[in-house]
Coordinates of C-alpha atoms in Angstrom, one line a residue:
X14 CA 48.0 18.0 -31.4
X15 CA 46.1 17.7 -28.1
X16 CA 42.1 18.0 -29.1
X17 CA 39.3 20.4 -27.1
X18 CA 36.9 18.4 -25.2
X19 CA 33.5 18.0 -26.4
X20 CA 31.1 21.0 -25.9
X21 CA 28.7 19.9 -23.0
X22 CA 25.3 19.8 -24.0
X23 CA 23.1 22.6 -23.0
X24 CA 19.2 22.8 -21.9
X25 CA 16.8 25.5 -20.1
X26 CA 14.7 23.0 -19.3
X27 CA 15.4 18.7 -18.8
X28 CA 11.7 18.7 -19.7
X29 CA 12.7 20.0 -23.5
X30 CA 15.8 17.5 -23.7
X31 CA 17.2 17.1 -27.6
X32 CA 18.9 13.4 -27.6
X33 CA 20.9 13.1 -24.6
X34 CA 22.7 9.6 -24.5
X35 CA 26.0 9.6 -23.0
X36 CA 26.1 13.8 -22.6
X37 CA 27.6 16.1 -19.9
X38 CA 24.8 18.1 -20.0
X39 CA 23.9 21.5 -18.2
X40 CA 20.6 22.4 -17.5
X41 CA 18.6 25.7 -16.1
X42 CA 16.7 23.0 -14.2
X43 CA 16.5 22.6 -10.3
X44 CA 18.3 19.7 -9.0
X45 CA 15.3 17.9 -7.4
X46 CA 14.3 14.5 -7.5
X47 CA 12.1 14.8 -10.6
X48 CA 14.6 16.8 -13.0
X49 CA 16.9 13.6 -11.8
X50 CA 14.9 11.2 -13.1
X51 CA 14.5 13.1 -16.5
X52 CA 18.3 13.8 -16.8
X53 CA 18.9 10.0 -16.1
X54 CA 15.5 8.9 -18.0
X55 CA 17.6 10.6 -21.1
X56 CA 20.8 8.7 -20.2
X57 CA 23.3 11.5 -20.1
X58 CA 26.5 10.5 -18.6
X59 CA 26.9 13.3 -16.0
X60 CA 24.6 16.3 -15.5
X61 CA 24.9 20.5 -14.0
X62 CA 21.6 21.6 -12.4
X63 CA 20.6 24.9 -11.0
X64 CA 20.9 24.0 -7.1
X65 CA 17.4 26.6 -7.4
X66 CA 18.4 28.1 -3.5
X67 CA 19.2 24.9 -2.1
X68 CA 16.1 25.5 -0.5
X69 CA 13.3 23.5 2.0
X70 CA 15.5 20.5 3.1
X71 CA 17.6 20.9 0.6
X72 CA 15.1 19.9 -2.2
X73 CA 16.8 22.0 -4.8
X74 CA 20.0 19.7 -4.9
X75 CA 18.5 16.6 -3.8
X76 CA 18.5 14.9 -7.2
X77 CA 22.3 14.8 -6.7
X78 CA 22.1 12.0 -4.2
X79 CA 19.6 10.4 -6.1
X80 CA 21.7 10.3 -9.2
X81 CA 24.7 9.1 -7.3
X82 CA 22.9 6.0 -5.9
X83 CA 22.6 5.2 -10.3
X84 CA 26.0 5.7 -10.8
X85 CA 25.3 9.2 -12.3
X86 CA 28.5 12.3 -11.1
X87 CA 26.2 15.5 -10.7
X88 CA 26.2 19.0 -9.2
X89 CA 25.2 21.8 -9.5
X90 CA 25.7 25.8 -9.4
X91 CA 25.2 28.7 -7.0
X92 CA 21.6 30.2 -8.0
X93 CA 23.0 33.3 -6.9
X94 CA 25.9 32.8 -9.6
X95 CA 23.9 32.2 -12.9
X96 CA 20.1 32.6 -13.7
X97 CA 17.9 29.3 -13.1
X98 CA 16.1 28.3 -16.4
X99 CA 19.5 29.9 -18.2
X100 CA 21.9 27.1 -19.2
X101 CA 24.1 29.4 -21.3
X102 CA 24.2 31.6 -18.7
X103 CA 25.5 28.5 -16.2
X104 CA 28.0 27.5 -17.9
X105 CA 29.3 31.1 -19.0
X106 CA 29.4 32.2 -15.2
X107 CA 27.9 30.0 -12.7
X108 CA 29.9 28.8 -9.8
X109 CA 29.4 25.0 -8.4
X110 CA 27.6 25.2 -4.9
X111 CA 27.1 21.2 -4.3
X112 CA 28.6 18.0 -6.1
X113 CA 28.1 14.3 -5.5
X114 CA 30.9 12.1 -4.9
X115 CA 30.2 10.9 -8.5
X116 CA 31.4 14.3 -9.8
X117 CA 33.9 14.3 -6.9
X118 CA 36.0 11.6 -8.1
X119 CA 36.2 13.9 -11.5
X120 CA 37.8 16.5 -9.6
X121 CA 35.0 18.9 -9.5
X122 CA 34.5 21.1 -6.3
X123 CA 32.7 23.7 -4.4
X124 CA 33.6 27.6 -6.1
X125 CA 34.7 26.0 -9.4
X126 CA 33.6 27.8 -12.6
X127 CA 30.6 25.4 -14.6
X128 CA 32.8 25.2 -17.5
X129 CA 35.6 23.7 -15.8
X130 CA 32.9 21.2 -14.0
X131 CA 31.2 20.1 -17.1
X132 CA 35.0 19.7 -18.3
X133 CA 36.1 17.5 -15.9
X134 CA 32.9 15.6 -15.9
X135 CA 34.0 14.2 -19.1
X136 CA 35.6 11.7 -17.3
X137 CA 32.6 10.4 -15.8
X138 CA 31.7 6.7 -16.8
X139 CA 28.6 6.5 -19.2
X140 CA 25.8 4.3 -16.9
X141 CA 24.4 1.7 -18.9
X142 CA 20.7 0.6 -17.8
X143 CA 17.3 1.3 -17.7
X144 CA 15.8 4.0 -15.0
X145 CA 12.8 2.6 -13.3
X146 CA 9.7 5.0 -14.2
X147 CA 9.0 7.2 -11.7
X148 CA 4.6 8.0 -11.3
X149 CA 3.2 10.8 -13.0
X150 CA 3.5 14.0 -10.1
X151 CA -0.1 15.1 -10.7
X152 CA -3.2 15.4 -8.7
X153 CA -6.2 16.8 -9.2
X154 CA -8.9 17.5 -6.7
X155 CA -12.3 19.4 -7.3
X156 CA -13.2 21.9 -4.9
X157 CA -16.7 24.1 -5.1
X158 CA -15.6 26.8 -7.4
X159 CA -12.9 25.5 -9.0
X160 CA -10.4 22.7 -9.5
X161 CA -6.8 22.8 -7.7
X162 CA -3.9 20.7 -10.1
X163 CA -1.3 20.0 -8.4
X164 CA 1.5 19.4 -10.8
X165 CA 5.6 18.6 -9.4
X166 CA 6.3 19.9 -13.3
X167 CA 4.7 22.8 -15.2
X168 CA 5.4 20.2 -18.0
X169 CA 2.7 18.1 -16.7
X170 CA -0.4 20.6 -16.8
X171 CA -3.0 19.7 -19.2
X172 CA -5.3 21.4 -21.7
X173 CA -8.4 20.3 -18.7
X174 CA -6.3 22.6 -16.3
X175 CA -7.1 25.8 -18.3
X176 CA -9.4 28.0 -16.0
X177 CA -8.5 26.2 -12.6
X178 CA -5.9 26.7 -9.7
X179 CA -2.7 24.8 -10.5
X180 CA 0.5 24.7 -8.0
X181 CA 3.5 23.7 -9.6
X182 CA 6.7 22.4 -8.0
X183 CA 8.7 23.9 -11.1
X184 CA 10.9 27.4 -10.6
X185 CA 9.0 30.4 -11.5
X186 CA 11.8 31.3 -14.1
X187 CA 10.3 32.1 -18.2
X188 CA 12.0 30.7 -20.4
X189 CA 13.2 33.0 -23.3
X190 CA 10.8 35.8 -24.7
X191 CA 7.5 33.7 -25.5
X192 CA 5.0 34.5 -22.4
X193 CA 3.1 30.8 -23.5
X194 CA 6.6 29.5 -22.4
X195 CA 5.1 31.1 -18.8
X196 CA 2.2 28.0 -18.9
X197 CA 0.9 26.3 -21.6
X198 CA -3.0 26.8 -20.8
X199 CA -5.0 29.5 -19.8
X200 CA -5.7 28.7 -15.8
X201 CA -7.2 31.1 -13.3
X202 CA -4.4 30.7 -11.4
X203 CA -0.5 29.8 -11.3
X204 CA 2.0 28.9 -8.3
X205 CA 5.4 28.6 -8.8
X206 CA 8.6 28.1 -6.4
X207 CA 10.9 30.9 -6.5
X208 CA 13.9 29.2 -6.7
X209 CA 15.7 31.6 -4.1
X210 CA 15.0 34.3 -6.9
X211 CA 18.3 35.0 -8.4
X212 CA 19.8 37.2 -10.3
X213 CA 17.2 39.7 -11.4
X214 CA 15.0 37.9 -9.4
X215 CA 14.7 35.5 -12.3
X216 CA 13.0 32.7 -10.4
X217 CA 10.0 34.8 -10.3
X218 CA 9.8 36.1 -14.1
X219 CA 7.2 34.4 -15.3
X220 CA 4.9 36.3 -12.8
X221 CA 4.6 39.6 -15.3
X222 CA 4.7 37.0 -18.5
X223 CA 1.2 35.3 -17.2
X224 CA -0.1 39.0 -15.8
X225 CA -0.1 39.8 -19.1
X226 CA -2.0 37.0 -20.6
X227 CA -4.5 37.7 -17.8
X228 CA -3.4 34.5 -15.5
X229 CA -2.7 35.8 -11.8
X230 CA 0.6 34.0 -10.3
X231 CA 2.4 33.8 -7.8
X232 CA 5.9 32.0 -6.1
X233 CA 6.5 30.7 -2.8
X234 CA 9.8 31.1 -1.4
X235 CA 12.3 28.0 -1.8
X236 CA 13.2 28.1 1.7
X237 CA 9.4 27.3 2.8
X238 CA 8.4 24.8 0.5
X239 CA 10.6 22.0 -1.1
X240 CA 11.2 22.8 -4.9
X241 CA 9.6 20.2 -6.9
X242 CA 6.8 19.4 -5.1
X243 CA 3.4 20.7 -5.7
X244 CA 2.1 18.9 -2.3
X245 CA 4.7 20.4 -0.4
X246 CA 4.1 24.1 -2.1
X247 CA 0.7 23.6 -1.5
X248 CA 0.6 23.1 2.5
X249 CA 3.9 24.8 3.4
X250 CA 4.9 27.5 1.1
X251 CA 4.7 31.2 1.9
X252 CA 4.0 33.5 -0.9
X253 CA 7.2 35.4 -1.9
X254 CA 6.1 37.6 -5.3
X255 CA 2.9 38.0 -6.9
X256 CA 1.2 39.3 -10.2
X257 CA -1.1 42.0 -9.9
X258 CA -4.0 39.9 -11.4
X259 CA -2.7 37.2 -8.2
X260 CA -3.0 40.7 -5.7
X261 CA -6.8 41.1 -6.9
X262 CA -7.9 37.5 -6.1
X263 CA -6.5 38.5 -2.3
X264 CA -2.9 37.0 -2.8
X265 CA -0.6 39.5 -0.6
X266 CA 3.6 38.6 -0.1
X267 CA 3.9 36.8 3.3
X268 CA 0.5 34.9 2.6
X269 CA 0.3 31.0 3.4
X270 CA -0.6 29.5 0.3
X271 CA -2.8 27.2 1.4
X272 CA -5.2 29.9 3.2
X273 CA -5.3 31.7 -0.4
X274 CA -6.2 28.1 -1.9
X275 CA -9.0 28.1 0.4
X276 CA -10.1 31.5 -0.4
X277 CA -10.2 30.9 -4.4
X278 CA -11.3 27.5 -4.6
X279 CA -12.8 26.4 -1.4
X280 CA -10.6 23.5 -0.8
X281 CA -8.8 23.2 2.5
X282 CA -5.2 20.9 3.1
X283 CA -7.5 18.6 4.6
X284 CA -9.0 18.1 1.4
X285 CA -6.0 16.2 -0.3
X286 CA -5.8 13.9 3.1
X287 CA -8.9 12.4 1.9

């Protein structure tokens, strides 16, 4: 009797993987650069991403050339199809937007269902080696009222950051219920990328999450700023949604972000060409 295929491995978030060696794994991540290198950092043997709006030259899905140049088959789904951050969701209904040729050579194609992907990506031959480490996305620079973080992963903000500005390259996208899922410290100020939104307009839901805690927030839409990239968010992106503790510090929809950086900290792009 014929047996099922192994149950691919689900995650909201590559930052919160559970053991991953040698897993077809589906994630609520982006497909950028940085969620590749955790994926393969894990050593799962094939990986779904969120392709997060596709996005600023196509930062959203760029992590799938990336992975193919390690051996690594990858796609990932319409965020139109399924909610980013929302692996279960993914798999239950998203549709594949992009693959590698990696995943290709599986048999997996644009408009297939996820589950039929991360089935076929089964087939995928486990990569055996180690991922060279990739530098720590974080800068901090301090400015006369306050300090800007810039941070390619909400995973990388610090207990330091609480009370400051920080711009994340991450999708603006809560993760379950818990509002502390939203940011992990206190900080005057949050930026997220919206992730083209979504269903819901789930790429912006932490937004209300943080309001509550008192933390104004806003996105920048994926199509002005390259998703995973808190350098590119910070001089590029244009303000999509905001909180209304983010509207009383002078945030308003349309806004370049980096003339509302100036305005709450003082510190101007030129600044982090220093």
């Amino acid at each position: 009797m014929p047996t099922s295929p192994p149950a691919p491995l689900l995650a909201d978030s590559v930052t919160r993987l559970s053991e991953a060696a040698g897993a077809v794994l589906v994630t609520g991540s982006h497909g950028g650069i940085y969620a590749a290198y955790l994926a393969a950092r894990a050593g799962v043997r094939a990986v779904i991403f969120n392709d997060a709006g596709i996005g600023l030259e196509e930062a959203g899905v760029a992590g799938l050339n990336w992975l193919e140049k390690l051996g690594i088959a990858a796609a990932a789904v319409d965020h139109a199809s399924a909610s980013i951050g929302n692996a279960a969701e993914m798999l239950q209904q998203g549709r594949i937007s992009r693959a590698n040729r990696k995943a290709e050579a599986c048999g997996v194609k644009m408009g297939q269902t996820c589950a039929e992907a991360a089935r076929l990506l089964e087939k995928a031959e486990a990569v055996v080696g180690k991922v060279a480490p990739m530098s720590e996305a974080r800068r901090v620079l301090e400015g006369p009222r306050c300090r800007l973080v810039l941070i390619d992963s909400a995973a990388l903000v610090k207990p330091a950051d609480a009370g400051h500005f920080v711009i994340t390259g991450s999708h603006g996208a809560l993760f379950g219920a818990d509002p502390m899922n939203a940011l992990k410290v206190d900080a005057l100020f949050a930026v997220f990328n919206d992730a083209g939104l979504g269903p819901g307009e789930v790429g912006a839901s932490r937004l209300p999450a943080l309001d509550a805690r008192g933390i104004a927030a806003a996105t920048v839409a994926a199509s002005s700023a390259r998703i995973g990239d808190a350098l590119s968010t910070w001089k590029s992106g244009r303000i999509s949604r905001i909180n209304q503790k983010a509207r009383d510090l002078g945030a308003r929809e349309g806004m370049p972000l980096e003339e509302l950086v100036t305005k709450v900290t003082g510190i101007t792009p030129e600044s982090g060409d220093e």
